[in-house]
Structure formats: structure tokens, C-alpha cells
CSV table of C-alpha atoms in Angstrom, one decimal:
chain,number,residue,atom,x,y,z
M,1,UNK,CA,0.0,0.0,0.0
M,2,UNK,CA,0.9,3.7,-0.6
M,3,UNK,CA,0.2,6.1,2.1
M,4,UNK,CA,0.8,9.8,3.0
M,5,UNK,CA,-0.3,10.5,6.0
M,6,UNK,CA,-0.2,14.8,7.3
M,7,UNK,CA,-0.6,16.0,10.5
M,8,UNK,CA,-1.7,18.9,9.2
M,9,UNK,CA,-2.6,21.4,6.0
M,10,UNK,CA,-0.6,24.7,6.6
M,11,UNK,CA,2.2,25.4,7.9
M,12,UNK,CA,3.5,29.3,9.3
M,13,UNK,CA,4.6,31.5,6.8
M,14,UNK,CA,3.9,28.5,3.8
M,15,UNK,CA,0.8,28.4,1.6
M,16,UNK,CA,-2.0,25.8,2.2
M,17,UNK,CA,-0.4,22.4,1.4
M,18,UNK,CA,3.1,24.1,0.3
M,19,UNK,CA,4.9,21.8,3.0
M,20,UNK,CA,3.1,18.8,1.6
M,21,UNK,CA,3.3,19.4,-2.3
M,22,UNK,CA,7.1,18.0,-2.8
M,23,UNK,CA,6.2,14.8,-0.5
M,24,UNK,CA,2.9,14.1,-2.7
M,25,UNK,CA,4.6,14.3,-6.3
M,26,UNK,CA,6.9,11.9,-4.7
M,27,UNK,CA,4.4,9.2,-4.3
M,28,UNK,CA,2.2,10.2,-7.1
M,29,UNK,CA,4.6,7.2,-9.9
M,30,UNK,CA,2.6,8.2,-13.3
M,31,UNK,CA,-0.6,8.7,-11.3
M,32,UNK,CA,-2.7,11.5,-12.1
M,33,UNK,CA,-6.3,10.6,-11.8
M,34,UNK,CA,-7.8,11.6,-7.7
M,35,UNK,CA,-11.1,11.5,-5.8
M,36,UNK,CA,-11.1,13.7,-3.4
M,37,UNK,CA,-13.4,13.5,0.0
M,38,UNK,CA,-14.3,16.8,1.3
M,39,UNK,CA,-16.6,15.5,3.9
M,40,UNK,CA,-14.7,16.3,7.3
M,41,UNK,CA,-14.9,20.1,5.8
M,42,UNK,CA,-17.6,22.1,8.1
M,43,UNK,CA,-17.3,25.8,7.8
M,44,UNK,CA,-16.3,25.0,4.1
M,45,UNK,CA,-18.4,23.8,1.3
M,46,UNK,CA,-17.4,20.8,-0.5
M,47,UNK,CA,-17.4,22.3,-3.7
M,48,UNK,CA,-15.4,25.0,-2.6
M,49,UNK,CA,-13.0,22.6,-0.2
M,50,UNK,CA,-12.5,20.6,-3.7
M,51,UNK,CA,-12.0,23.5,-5.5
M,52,UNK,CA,-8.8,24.1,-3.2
M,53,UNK,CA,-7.7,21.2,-3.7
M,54,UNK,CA,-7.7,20.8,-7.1
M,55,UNK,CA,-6.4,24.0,-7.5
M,56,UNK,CA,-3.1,23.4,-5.1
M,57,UNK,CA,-2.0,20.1,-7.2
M,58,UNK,CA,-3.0,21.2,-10.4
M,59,UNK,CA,0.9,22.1,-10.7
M,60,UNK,CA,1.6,18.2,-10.5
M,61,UNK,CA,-0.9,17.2,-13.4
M,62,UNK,CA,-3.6,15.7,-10.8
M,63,UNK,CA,-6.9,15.8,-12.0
M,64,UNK,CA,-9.1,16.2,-9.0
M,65,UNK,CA,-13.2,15.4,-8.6
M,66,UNK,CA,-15.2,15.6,-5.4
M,67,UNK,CA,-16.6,12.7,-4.5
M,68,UNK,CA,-19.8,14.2,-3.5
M,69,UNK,CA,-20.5,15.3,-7.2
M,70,UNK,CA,-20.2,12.1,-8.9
M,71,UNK,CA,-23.3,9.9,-8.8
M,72,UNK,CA,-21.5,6.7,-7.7
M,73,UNK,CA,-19.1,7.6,-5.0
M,74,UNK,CA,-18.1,3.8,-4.2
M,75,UNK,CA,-17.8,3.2,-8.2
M,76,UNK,CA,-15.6,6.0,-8.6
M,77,UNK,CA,-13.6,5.4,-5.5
M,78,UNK,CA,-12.7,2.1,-7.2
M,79,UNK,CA,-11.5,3.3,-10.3
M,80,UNK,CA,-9.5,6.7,-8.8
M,81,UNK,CA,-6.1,6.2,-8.8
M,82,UNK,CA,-5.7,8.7,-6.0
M,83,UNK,CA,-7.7,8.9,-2.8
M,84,UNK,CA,-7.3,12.3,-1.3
M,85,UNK,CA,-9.0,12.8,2.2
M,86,UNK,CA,-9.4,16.3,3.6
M,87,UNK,CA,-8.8,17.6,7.3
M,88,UNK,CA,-11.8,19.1,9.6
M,89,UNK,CA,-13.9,17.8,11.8
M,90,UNK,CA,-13.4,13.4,12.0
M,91,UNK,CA,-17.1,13.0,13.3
M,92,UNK,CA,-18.4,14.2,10.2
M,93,UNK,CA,-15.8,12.4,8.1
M,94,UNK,CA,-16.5,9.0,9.1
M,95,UNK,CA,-20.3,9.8,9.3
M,96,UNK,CA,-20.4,10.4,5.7
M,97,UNK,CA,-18.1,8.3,4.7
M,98,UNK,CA,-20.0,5.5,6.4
M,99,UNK,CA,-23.3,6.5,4.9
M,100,UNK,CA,-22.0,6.5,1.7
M,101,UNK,CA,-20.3,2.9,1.8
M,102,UNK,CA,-17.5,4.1,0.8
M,103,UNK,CA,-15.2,2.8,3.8
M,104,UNK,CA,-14.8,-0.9,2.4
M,105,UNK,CA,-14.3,1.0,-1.7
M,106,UNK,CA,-11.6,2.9,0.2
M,107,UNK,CA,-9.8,0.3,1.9
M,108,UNK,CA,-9.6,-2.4,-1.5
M,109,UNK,CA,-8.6,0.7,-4.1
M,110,UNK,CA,-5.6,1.3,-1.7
M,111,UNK,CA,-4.8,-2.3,-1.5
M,112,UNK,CA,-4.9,-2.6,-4.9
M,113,UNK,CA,-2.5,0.2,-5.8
M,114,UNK,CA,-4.5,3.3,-5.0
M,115,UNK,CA,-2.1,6.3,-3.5
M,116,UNK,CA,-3.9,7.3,-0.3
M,117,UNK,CA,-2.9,11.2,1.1
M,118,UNK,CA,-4.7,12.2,4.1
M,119,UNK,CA,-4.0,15.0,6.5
M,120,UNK,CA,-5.0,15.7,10.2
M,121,UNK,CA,-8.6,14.4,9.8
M,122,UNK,CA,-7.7,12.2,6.8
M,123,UNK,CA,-4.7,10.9,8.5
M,124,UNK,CA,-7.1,9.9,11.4
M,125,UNK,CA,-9.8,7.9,9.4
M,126,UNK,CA,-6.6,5.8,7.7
M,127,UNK,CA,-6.1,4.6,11.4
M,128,UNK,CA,-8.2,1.7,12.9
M,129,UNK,CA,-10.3,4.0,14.7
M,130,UNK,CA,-10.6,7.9,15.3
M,131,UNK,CA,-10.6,7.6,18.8
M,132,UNK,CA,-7.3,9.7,18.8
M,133,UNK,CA,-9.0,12.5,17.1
M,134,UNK,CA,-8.8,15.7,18.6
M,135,UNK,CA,-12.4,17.4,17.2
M,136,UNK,CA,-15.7,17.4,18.8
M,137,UNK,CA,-17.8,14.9,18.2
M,138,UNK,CA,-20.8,17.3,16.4
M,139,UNK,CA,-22.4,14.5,14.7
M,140,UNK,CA,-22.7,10.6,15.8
M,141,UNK,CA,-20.5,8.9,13.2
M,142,UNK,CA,-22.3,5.3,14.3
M,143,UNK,CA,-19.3,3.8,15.5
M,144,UNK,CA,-15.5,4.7,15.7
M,145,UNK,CA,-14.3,1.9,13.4
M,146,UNK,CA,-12.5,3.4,10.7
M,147,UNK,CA,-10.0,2.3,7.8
M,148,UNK,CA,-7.6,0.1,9.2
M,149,UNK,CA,-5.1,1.2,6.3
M,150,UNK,CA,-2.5,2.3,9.0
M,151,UNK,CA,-2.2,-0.3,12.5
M,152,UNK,CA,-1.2,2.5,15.1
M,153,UNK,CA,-3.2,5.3,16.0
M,154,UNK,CA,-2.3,8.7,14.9
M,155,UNK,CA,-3.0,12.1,17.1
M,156,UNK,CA,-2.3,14.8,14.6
M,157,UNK,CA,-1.5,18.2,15.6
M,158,UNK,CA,0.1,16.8,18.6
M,159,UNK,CA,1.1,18.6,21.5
M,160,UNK,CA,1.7,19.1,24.9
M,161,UNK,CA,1.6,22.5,25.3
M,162,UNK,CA,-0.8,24.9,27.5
M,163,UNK,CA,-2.0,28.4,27.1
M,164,UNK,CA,-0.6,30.3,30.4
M,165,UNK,CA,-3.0,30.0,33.2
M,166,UNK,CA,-4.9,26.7,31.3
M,167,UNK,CA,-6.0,24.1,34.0
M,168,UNK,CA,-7.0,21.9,31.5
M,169,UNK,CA,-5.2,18.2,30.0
M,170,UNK,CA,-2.5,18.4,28.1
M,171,UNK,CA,-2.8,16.3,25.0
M,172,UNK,CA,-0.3,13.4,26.6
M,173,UNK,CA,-2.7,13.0,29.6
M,174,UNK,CA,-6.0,12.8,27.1
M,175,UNK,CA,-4.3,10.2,25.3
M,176,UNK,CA,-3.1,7.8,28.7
M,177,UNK,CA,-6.9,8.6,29.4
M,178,UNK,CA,-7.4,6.1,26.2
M,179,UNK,CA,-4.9,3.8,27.1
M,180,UNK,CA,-6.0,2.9,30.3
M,181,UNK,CA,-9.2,1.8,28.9
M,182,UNK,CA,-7.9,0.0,25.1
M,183,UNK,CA,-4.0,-0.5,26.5
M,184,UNK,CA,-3.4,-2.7,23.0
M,185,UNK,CA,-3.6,0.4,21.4
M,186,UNK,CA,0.0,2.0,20.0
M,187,UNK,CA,-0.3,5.1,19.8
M,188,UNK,CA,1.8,8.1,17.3
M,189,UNK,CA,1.5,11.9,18.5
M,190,UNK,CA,2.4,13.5,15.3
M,191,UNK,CA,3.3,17.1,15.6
M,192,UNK,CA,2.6,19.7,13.1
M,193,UNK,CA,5.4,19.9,10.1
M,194,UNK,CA,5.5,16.1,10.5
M,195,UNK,CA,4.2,13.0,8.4
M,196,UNK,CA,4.4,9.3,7.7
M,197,UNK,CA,4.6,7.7,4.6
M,198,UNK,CA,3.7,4.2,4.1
M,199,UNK,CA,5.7,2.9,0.8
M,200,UNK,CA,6.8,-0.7,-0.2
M,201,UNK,CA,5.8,-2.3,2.8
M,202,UNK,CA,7.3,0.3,5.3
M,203,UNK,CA,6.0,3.3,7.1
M,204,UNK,CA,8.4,6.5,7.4
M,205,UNK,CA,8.7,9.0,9.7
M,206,UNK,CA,9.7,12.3,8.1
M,207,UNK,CA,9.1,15.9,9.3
M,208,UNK,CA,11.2,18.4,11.4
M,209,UNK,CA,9.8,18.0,14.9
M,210,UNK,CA,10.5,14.6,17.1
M,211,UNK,CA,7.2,12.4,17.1
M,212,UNK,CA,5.7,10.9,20.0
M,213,UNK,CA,5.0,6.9,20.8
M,214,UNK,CA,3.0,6.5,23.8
M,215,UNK,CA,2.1,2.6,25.1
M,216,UNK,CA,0.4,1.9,28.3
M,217,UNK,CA,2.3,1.5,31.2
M,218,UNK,CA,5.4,3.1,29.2
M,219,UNK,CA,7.2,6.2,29.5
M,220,UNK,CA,6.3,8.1,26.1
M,221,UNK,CA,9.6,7.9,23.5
M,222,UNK,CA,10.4,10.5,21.4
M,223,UNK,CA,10.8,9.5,17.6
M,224,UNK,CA,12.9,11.3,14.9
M,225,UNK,CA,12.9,11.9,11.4
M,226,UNK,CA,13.8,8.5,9.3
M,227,UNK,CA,12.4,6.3,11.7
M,228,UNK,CA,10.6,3.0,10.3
M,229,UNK,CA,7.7,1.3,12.3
């Protein structure tokens, strides 16, 4: 399987998806043809979410179509050569996604040769489950069970820091929150800047900023650019 899997969009003082344009033509191989899935976008349309997106990797020769404007969203999942899965809120992702039936498509295109590039909320629904999400749950997605694609669990956007004053979690004690109830879960706090790709049967860490692994009953170990899982 081919995977890129963002933390995030934007990056300060880049352009939306600047960070992640060099990463994506080197895992695009001859393909050109993409679906993308808008649905996680809230405060966007999904025309105009699509719109942005075709517009940002039209400079690589991808051809880009919304999923939502084609009258057979699983058919057209199956035939894309490129799966492209927007960031917003996860709830609403999977919720969609799920109505649709477009989970199952999404998981056999990729298997058989589909590039999948997914950032914060897309990198989320490639994971077993988007119980490491960090969004509000706004609409009842009918179970967490997501894509399965990736076997960890991703937290995008990770980390631990507070606004002065804050008595609130930080991020690290939300996620040993999930590991005391599911402590089989592995789990990857992927700061902003960072990614994984998932290439020839390895996964890569890449991005400037050292990545967390948290387990249960572990101290949390700080990852670096190049590592393999």
C-alpha cells in the first residue's frame, strides 16, 4: 500500500499544502487521476473545499473530482487512482463516509494500488479508529471503526503544550486517558510539520519535529525523522 499520511494542511509562513506538495509528487509514480473526500470540511463547502484542492496540485498534473459530485461515490472510489482525504472535523468524516459505503471501496482501491494522502482528519480515518481525534464529536459517526489502512493510531497536531494559566489536559494525559481503557492500542502523536509515509511495505517517519509513541504503562519515546515502524 501507498500512504501519505499529514498532520496537518498549513504550515506558518507557507501556503496551504506548500509543505506537503514535494512529499505528494513523490508518491504520485505516473498517477494522475484523484477522488477527493471533502466531507470532514464544516465551515467549508465541499465544492469549494474541492475547488482548493484541485487547485493546489494542479501544478503536478492531478486531476481532482469531489466525490460528493459524482453519482456513484463507491464506483468512482474504485476506479481513482488517488484517494485524497481532507482535514476538519473526523465525526463528520467518518459519518459520511460511512453512509456512503464508501469505507470498504476505500480500503480495496488502496490495497490494490490506490495512492492514499490524508492529513490531520484524513490521516485519522486511515487509522483503525478515530478515537485519537482531537475534534468534537458534532455528529454521531455510528461507531469509531474506521480504515484500518495504518495499524497504530495517529493524534495529529500533537502537543503538549498549554495556554498560560490553562487548567486543563494536556494532550499526553487525554491520550493515557485512552490507554487505560484499550492498552493494546499503540499510539503516534504526530506534531505539526511532520508525516508518515507508508511505501513498499514500510511506514516513514519524516518531518522536522520529534514524534511521539506513547504505550500503556510506558514512558512516552520520542521519535525522529527517518524512523521505520
Amino acid at each position: 500500500m501507498e500512504l501519505l499520511l499529514l498532520s496537518n494542511s498549513t504550515l506558518p509562513g507557507k501556503a496551504w499544502m506548500e509543505h506537503a506538495l514535494p512529499l505528494i509528487a513523490g508518491q504520485l509514480n505516473g498517477r494522475r487521476s484523484a477522488v477527493f473526500i471533502p466531507f470532514a470540511g464544516v465551515t467549508q463547502t465541499w465544492d469549494a473545499y474541492t475547488a482548493k484542492t484541485a487547485a493546489v496540485l494542479a501544478p503536478l498534473g492531478v486531476s481532482v473530482t469531489g466525490i460528493h459530485s459524482v453519482a456513484d461515490p463507491a464506483a468512482a472510489v474504485e476506479k481513482a487512482e488517488i484517494i485524497i482525504v481532507g482535514g476538519g472535523n473526523t465525526f463528520q468524516l467518518l459519518k459520511e463516509s460511512r453512509q456512503r459505503g464508501l469505507l470498504t471501496p476505500v480500503v480495496e482501491a488502496v490495497k490494490r494500488g490506490a495512492l492514499y494522502i490524508g492529513w490531520s482528519a484524513g490521516a485519522n480515518l486511515a487509522c483503525p479508529t478515530i478515537r485519537t481525534t482531537n475534534d468534537m464529536p458534532i455528529v454521531d459517526p455510528q461507531g469509531f471503526d474506521a480504515l484500518g489502512l495504518f495499524p497504530l493510531q495517529i493524534n495529529p497536531h500533537f502537543t503538549n503544550a498549554l495556554p498560560e494559566g490553562h487548567k486543563g489536559e494536556t494532550r499526553e494525559q487525554r491520550i493515557r486517558e485512552l490507554l487505560v481503557v484499550a492498552p493494546e492500542l499503540t499510539i503516534v502523536g504526530l506534531p505539526e510539520g511532520n508525516w508518515i509515509t507508508v511505501s513498499k511495505g514500510e511506514a516513514t517517519l519524516g518531518g522536522p519535529n520529534p514524534t511521539w509513541l506513547f504505550r500503556a504503562g510506558e514512558e512516552a519515546i520520542p521519535l525522529e525523522a527517518g524512523h521505520r515502524f
